[in-house]
Every structure is written in structure tokens, then in C-alpha cells.
Coordinates of C-alpha atoms and ligand atoms in Angstrom, one line a residue:
M1 CA 382.6 25.1 209.5
P2 CA 385.2 24.2 212.1
K3 CA 383.6 21.9 215.0
F4 CA 384.9 24.7 217.7
E5 CA 382.9 27.4 216.0
F6 CA 379.7 25.3 215.7
E7 CA 379.8 24.5 219.2
L8 CA 380.0 27.8 220.1
M9 CA 377.2 28.9 217.8
A10 CA 375.0 26.2 219.5
Q11 CA 375.0 28.2 222.8
L12 CA 374.3 31.4 221.2
P13 CA 371.0 32.6 219.9
S14 CA 370.4 32.4 216.6
H15 CA 370.6 36.1 215.7
H16 CA 374.3 36.0 217.2
L17 CA 377.5 35.0 215.5
P18 CA 380.7 34.2 217.2
G19 CA 382.9 37.2 217.6
G20 CA 380.1 39.5 218.8
R21 CA 378.4 40.0 215.2
F22 CA 374.8 39.5 214.4
R23 CA 372.6 38.4 211.8
N24 CA 369.0 38.0 210.4
P25 CA 368.2 34.4 211.8
W26 CA 365.7 33.2 209.2
P27 CA 365.6 32.5 205.5
I28 CA 365.4 35.7 203.3
S29 CA 363.6 35.6 200.1
D30 CA 365.8 38.3 198.5
G31 CA 365.1 38.0 194.6
D32 CA 368.4 38.2 192.7
W33 CA 370.5 40.3 195.2
R34 CA 374.6 38.9 195.6
P35 CA 377.4 40.3 197.0
G36 CA 378.5 43.5 194.8
G37 CA 374.8 44.5 194.8
F38 CA 375.5 47.8 196.1
W39 CA 377.8 48.7 193.0
R40 CA 375.5 47.1 190.4
W41 CA 372.7 49.4 191.9
R42 CA 374.6 52.5 191.9
L43 CA 375.6 51.7 188.1
Q44 CA 372.3 50.8 187.4
R45 CA 370.9 54.2 188.6
M46 CA 373.8 55.9 186.9
F47 CA 372.5 54.8 183.6
G48 CA 369.2 54.4 183.8
G49 CA 368.1 57.4 185.8
V50 CA 365.6 58.0 188.5
P51 CA 362.8 60.3 189.0
G52 CA 363.9 63.9 190.6
N53 CA 363.6 65.3 193.9
P54 CA 360.3 67.3 194.6
P55 CA 360.8 70.8 196.0
A56 CA 360.4 70.7 199.9
A57 CA 357.1 72.6 199.2
A58 CA 355.7 69.1 197.6
F59 CA 355.7 67.4 201.2
P60 CA 352.4 68.2 203.2
R61 CA 353.1 70.0 206.2
A62 CA 351.2 70.5 209.5
H63 CA 351.8 72.6 212.6
P64 CA 352.9 70.5 215.4
E65 CA 351.2 70.3 218.7
P66 CA 353.0 68.6 221.4
A67 CA 351.9 69.0 225.0
Y68 CA 354.3 70.9 227.3
P69 CA 355.9 69.8 229.4
H70 CA 354.0 66.4 229.1
A71 CA 350.7 65.2 227.7
P72 CA 348.1 63.8 230.3
A73 CA 348.9 60.2 231.8
H74 CA 345.9 58.7 229.8
E75 CA 347.0 60.1 226.5
L76 CA 349.2 59.2 223.7
R77 CA 350.4 62.2 221.6
L78 CA 352.3 61.1 218.7
T79 CA 354.4 63.8 216.6
W80 CA 356.3 63.1 213.1
V81 CA 359.3 64.8 212.7
G82 CA 360.4 63.2 209.9
Q83 CA 362.0 59.8 208.6
A84 CA 362.0 57.6 211.7
T85 CA 361.9 60.3 214.6
F86 CA 358.6 60.6 216.2
L87 CA 358.1 62.6 219.6
I88 CA 356.2 60.0 221.4
Q89 CA 354.3 61.5 224.6
L90 CA 352.9 58.4 226.3
D91 CA 351.9 57.8 229.9
G92 CA 353.3 61.0 231.2
L93 CA 356.9 60.6 229.6
N94 CA 358.4 62.3 226.5
L95 CA 360.2 59.8 224.4
L96 CA 362.0 60.2 221.0
T97 CA 362.9 57.5 218.5
D98 CA 365.7 57.6 216.2
P99 CA 366.4 61.4 216.6
M100 CA 367.8 63.3 213.7
W101 CA 367.3 66.7 213.1
S102 CA 370.4 67.5 210.9
G103 CA 370.3 68.5 207.2
R104 CA 372.1 65.1 205.8
S105 CA 372.1 61.6 206.4
S106 CA 375.7 61.3 206.2
P107 CA 379.0 61.1 208.2
L108 CA 379.9 64.2 206.2
P109 CA 378.3 67.8 206.6
F110 CA 379.1 68.7 203.1
A111 CA 377.9 65.3 201.2
G112 CA 375.4 62.6 201.4
P113 CA 371.7 62.6 201.3
A114 CA 370.2 65.8 202.1
R115 CA 367.1 66.4 203.7
L116 CA 364.0 66.9 201.3
A117 CA 361.8 68.8 203.9
P118 CA 363.1 70.4 207.2
P119 CA 362.1 68.6 210.7
G120 CA 358.3 68.7 211.6
L121 CA 359.1 69.7 214.9
G122 CA 362.1 72.6 215.6
F123 CA 364.6 71.3 218.0
D124 CA 364.3 74.2 220.3
D125 CA 360.3 73.4 220.4
L126 CA 360.9 69.9 222.1
P127 CA 359.6 69.4 225.5
P128 CA 361.9 68.1 228.0
I129 CA 362.9 64.2 227.0
D130 CA 362.8 61.6 229.3
A131 CA 364.0 58.6 226.8
V132 CA 365.4 58.2 223.5
L133 CA 364.9 55.0 221.7
I134 CA 367.6 53.8 219.0
S135 CA 366.9 51.2 216.3
H136 CA 370.2 50.8 214.6
D137 CA 373.2 52.7 213.4
H138 CA 372.4 54.0 209.8
Y139 CA 372.9 57.7 209.6
D140 CA 369.3 58.4 208.9
H141 CA 368.7 56.8 212.2
L142 CA 371.7 57.7 214.5
D143 CA 372.9 61.2 213.9
A144 CA 376.3 62.2 215.9
P145 CA 375.1 66.0 215.6
T146 CA 371.7 65.5 217.1
V147 CA 372.9 62.9 219.6
R148 CA 375.3 65.7 221.1
R149 CA 372.9 68.5 220.8
L150 CA 370.1 66.2 223.1
H151 CA 372.9 65.3 225.6
R152 CA 373.8 68.7 225.8
R153 CA 370.4 70.2 226.5
F154 CA 368.9 67.4 228.7
G155 CA 372.4 65.5 230.0
D156 CA 371.4 62.5 232.4
R157 CA 367.6 63.3 232.4
I158 CA 367.7 61.0 229.2
Q159 CA 367.5 57.1 229.5
W160 CA 369.0 56.1 226.3
L161 CA 367.4 52.8 225.2
A162 CA 369.6 51.1 222.4
P163 CA 370.0 47.5 221.1
L164 CA 373.4 45.4 221.9
G165 CA 376.6 47.5 221.1
F166 CA 375.9 51.0 221.4
A167 CA 377.0 51.7 224.7
G168 CA 380.5 52.3 223.4
W169 CA 379.4 54.6 220.8
L170 CA 377.2 56.9 223.2
A171 CA 380.2 57.0 225.5
R172 CA 382.1 58.8 223.0
H173 CA 379.5 61.4 223.1
G174 CA 379.7 61.3 226.9
I175 CA 376.5 59.6 227.5
G176 CA 376.5 57.0 230.2
R177 CA 373.0 56.7 231.0
V178 CA 372.2 53.6 228.5
A179 CA 370.2 50.5 228.7
E180 CA 371.6 48.3 225.7
R181 CA 369.3 45.4 224.9
D182 CA 368.9 41.8 223.0
W183 CA 365.7 41.4 220.9
W184 CA 362.9 40.4 223.4
D185 CA 364.6 41.9 226.4
D186 CA 362.9 45.0 228.0
V187 CA 363.7 48.0 229.6
V188 CA 361.3 49.3 232.5
L189 CA 360.4 53.0 232.9
D190 CA 358.9 55.0 235.5
A191 CA 355.8 56.2 233.9
S192 CA 352.6 58.1 235.4
G193 CA 350.6 55.0 235.2
G194 CA 353.0 52.8 236.5
P195 CA 355.6 50.8 235.1
L196 CA 356.1 51.2 231.4
R197 CA 358.1 48.4 229.3
A198 CA 360.0 49.1 226.7
V199 CA 360.7 45.9 224.5
A200 CA 363.4 45.6 221.9
L201 CA 362.1 43.2 219.2
P202 CA 363.5 41.5 216.2
A203 CA 363.8 43.0 212.9
Q204 CA 365.5 42.3 209.7
H205 CA 368.1 44.7 208.8
W206 CA 371.5 45.2 209.1
C207 CA 374.1 47.9 210.7
R208 CA 376.9 49.8 209.6
R209 CA 378.7 52.9 209.8
T210 CA 381.9 52.5 208.4
P211 CA 383.5 50.3 205.6
F212 CA 385.2 48.1 208.0
A213 CA 382.8 47.2 210.7
A214 CA 379.3 45.5 209.7
N215 CA 376.9 44.0 211.8
H216 CA 378.9 44.4 215.0
R217 CA 375.9 46.2 216.6
L218 CA 372.3 45.0 216.8
W219 CA 369.3 46.2 215.2
V220 CA 365.7 46.2 217.0
G221 CA 362.1 47.8 216.6
W222 CA 360.6 48.7 219.8
A223 CA 357.3 47.9 221.6
L224 CA 356.4 50.8 224.2
L225 CA 353.8 48.8 226.8
P226 CA 352.4 50.9 229.5
A227 CA 350.5 49.4 232.5
T228 CA 347.3 50.9 231.2
G229 CA 346.8 52.9 228.1
P230 CA 347.7 52.5 224.6
R231 CA 350.5 50.4 223.3
V232 CA 352.6 51.4 220.6
Y233 CA 354.9 49.3 218.1
F234 CA 357.9 51.2 216.5
A235 CA 359.4 49.1 213.7
G236 CA 362.7 50.8 213.2
D237 CA 364.2 49.8 209.7
T238 CA 362.9 46.3 208.5
G239 CA 362.5 44.2 205.6
Y240 CA 359.4 41.8 205.4
C241 CA 360.2 38.9 208.0
P242 CA 358.6 36.4 210.0
A243 CA 359.3 38.4 213.2
F244 CA 355.9 40.5 212.7
A245 CA 353.8 37.6 213.1
E246 CA 355.6 36.5 216.4
I247 CA 355.8 40.1 217.7
G248 CA 352.0 40.1 217.1
E249 CA 351.5 37.0 218.7
R250 CA 353.5 37.8 221.8
L251 CA 353.0 41.3 222.7
G252 CA 350.1 42.6 220.3
P253 CA 347.5 43.9 219.8
F254 CA 349.1 47.2 219.5
D255 CA 347.0 50.6 219.2
M256 CA 349.3 52.4 216.9
Q257 CA 352.0 50.7 214.7
L258 CA 354.8 53.0 213.3
L259 CA 355.9 51.3 210.1
P260 CA 358.6 52.3 207.4
I261 CA 357.3 52.4 203.9
G262 CA 360.0 54.1 202.2
A263 CA 363.4 53.2 200.5
Y264 CA 362.1 50.1 198.2
E265 CA 363.4 50.5 194.8
P266 CA 365.0 48.6 193.5
R267 CA 363.4 45.8 195.0
W268 CA 365.8 43.4 193.9
F269 CA 368.3 45.3 196.0
M270 CA 366.3 46.7 198.8
Q271 CA 363.7 44.2 199.6
R272 CA 366.1 42.3 202.1
A273 CA 366.1 45.6 204.5
H274 CA 363.0 47.9 203.5
L275 CA 359.5 47.4 203.7
S276 CA 357.5 48.3 200.5
P277 CA 354.2 50.1 201.3
E278 CA 352.2 46.7 200.2
E279 CA 354.5 44.8 202.7
A280 CA 353.9 47.5 205.4
V281 CA 350.2 46.7 205.0
Q282 CA 350.8 42.8 205.2
A283 CA 353.1 43.4 208.4
Y284 CA 350.1 45.3 209.8
R285 CA 347.8 42.5 209.3
D286 CA 350.8 40.0 210.9
L287 CA 351.2 42.2 213.9
G288 CA 347.4 41.6 214.5
G289 CA 345.7 44.3 212.2
H290 CA 344.8 46.4 215.0
G291 CA 345.0 50.1 215.6
A292 CA 346.4 52.9 213.5
L293 CA 349.2 52.6 211.0
V294 CA 351.3 55.3 211.1
P295 CA 354.0 55.0 208.1
M296 CA 357.2 56.5 208.6
H297 CA 360.8 56.5 206.8
W298 CA 359.6 58.5 203.6
G299 CA 359.8 61.8 202.3
T300 CA 362.6 62.8 204.3
F301 CA 365.9 61.5 202.9
R302 CA 366.7 60.2 199.4
L303 CA 368.1 56.9 199.7
S304 CA 366.6 54.6 197.1
D305 CA 365.1 55.1 193.6
E306 CA 361.5 55.7 193.9
D307 CA 359.7 58.9 193.3
P308 CA 359.8 60.4 197.2
L309 CA 356.0 61.1 196.9
E310 CA 355.2 57.7 195.9
P311 CA 355.3 55.5 199.1
P312 CA 352.0 57.0 200.9
V313 CA 350.1 56.8 197.7
R314 CA 350.8 53.3 197.3
L315 CA 350.1 52.6 200.9
R316 CA 346.6 54.1 200.7
R317 CA 345.6 52.0 197.8
A318 CA 347.4 48.8 199.0
W319 CA 345.1 49.8 202.4
E320 CA 342.3 50.3 200.4
Q321 CA 342.6 47.1 198.3
A322 CA 342.9 45.1 201.9
G323 CA 339.5 46.4 202.8
L324 CA 340.7 47.8 206.0
P325 CA 339.1 50.5 207.9
V326 CA 339.9 54.0 206.6
E327 CA 340.2 55.6 209.6
D328 CA 343.0 53.4 210.8
L329 CA 345.2 54.8 208.3
A330 CA 347.3 57.6 209.5
I331 CA 349.2 59.1 206.9
L332 CA 350.6 62.1 209.0
R333 CA 352.2 65.1 207.3
H334 CA 355.8 66.6 208.4
G335 CA 354.8 68.1 211.9
E336 CA 351.5 66.5 212.2
T337 CA 350.4 65.6 215.8
R338 CA 347.8 62.6 216.4
V339 CA 346.4 62.2 219.7
L340 CA 344.9 58.9 221.2
T341 CA 343.0 59.0 224.7
R342 CA 342.0 55.8 225.2
R343 CA 343.2 52.4 224.7
A344 CA 341.3 50.5 222.0
P345 CA 339.5 47.2 223.2
R346 CA 341.3 43.9 222.7
P347 CA 340.0 42.0 219.8
S348 CA 339.1 38.5 220.6
R349 CA 341.3 36.2 219.0
Ligands
ZN401 ZN1 368.7 51.4 208.0
ZN402 ZN1 366.5 53.9 207.4

């Protein structure tokens, strides 16, 4: 590496690269992954075959029960819309994570992974949204038509929270009320119980929306830390990495952990960027092993080779094998709402 670049890097946080790009700063165990892996995977898939898509009716659904216009201040009310989209009603605020209501996870309306099951909560049934949290720029997490719809309906009422590199993209859609954050930086929201801190957190992933620009935007998870009341961790998209233990140490324990469990096959290609259900259980433990595990990122878009109904089955098995309390595993159906009224006591550590 040229000396100049080396000196520049010495001043940057370890996940920043010169030129405004980002990277995962820790060593990654990645099987036999190597450049060109994407095409190897697509070829393997073409000749090896993968399980077919189940019909939409195979995915369990529940009638959503959000509170209108807001949930009471002491309550955490969580509704799973699908993939990484949750309506989180917390401390008197209505928050959305990675909002996605479109029929395809794709830049094109007629091609790309189609929705396996309709959104669990209709867009028109949303209560007034106070903040939107974005984890990264992949199409199943950042959907331009949904972003425009939200802005049309709620305007500057919404505080947009995003990782570094998103303000320009949001501005192109007319959105100016944006807080961009780096890993470990926070945004303070005005909630009924006092200030609610939303902290951008490290994850092991990547960003790219066009063939030309990879990792020019950052990827994050988010912690939601109300002054009182339940604490929530939303992981975004992530592979298994040392960040979980550090997040648990610095900000845990959490009362709800929203962890991705799908898009893991084939492992040699996917494990860098996506947790398997077994790794999600390990991540839950690394994060402090406390509160409910709510799985996400399954049963919505087909992005990988596993049977789309397999992730929750494997998760339940791994949970039982780990001897964790059955009541703490909250596998939500599409549209299902889960309510937590009190913050669990902190375990002695
Ligand atoms: Zn992703
Ligand atoms: Zn994803």
C-alpha cells in the first residue's frame, strides 16, 4: 500500500476506507468464498436446482393489531410486515424499520425476486409514522416506491435515520429530514417517556444498488433505547461477527432482539452476509441472551437457495438445543403483533 494511503487510513475508523468507502473491519471466516462467487453460485443453482417456492397460503398470517394513533407510553407494540419491515410502537412513537411494501425486491417493477406473501399490514393501515430507520441499501430493505409513498403521505413528520451515505439518495426523493449516522453514533428522538436514543450499530454486510458503486454507503443495525421502557435491537442484514458481543457489552441487555434468519444457502456464498438460524441463536446469546428473539428476513423474498419455509423450523430446533426458554422465542406470523408492557429486569452480569 502506498505510504500516503496508509497514513490516511491510520486516521480513519477501521471500517472506513479512503475515498469514502466502507468495509467490515474484522477478519471474516468465509469458507471457500472468492471473487466471482456470485456467478459460481448462479451456475451451481442453474444446474443443481433449488426447492420451489411454496404458495402464499403456506406462510402463516395473523391479523395485525397496531395501536391508533399511538401505543401507550409504557408499551412496546411490534408488528411484523415482512422481511425486515416492522412497525415498532415504542414509548409513544411510531417507528418503521426498512420499509418495503412493493411486490418485488428489485430496481425493476417487472423482474427480480417477487414477494412470496403479501405485506402483513396494509400500507393504508399504518398509523402516523414518526421515524423510519434504514439499515442498508439492498432492494429488500430500501425500496424507492415505498420511500416515496411514505414521504407523500407523512411528509416531514418523519425523521429519517440512516447510515452514512444515504442523505443524497433520500434528497433525490424529496426527503430532507435525514440524520445520517456512523457506527456507534446516535440520534435522540423526543418520546413520551423522555429522550429515546437510536444508536447506529456495526454489522457485517455490504451495500450496492448499481453494478458500479459498492460499499459507498454504510450498513448498520439499530438499538432503540428509551429513557424507561423496553430496549430493542434491530440487526438489519448481517453475517455472524464479533460485533454482537460488543453491542451486548456496551448497550445490552435488550428486551427484544430482531434478528435475520433467512438467505443463508449456499453457506459458502451467503455466510459472509447472512446469519443462519443457528448463528442467530448464537448472536442472541452474544448480545446478552436476554428478552425475546423475534426472527425476520425470511418467508418474504426468495434471495437464496434454502426452502423459504425452513428458517423458522431450524431456528426453533437450534433454540431448543441451546436450552433457551420457549416463551422467549417469538416467531411471528406475517402481520402478527407482539406487545410488551414492562421492561424486563436486568440480569446480574
Ligand atoms: Zn442486504
Ligand atoms: Zn436483505
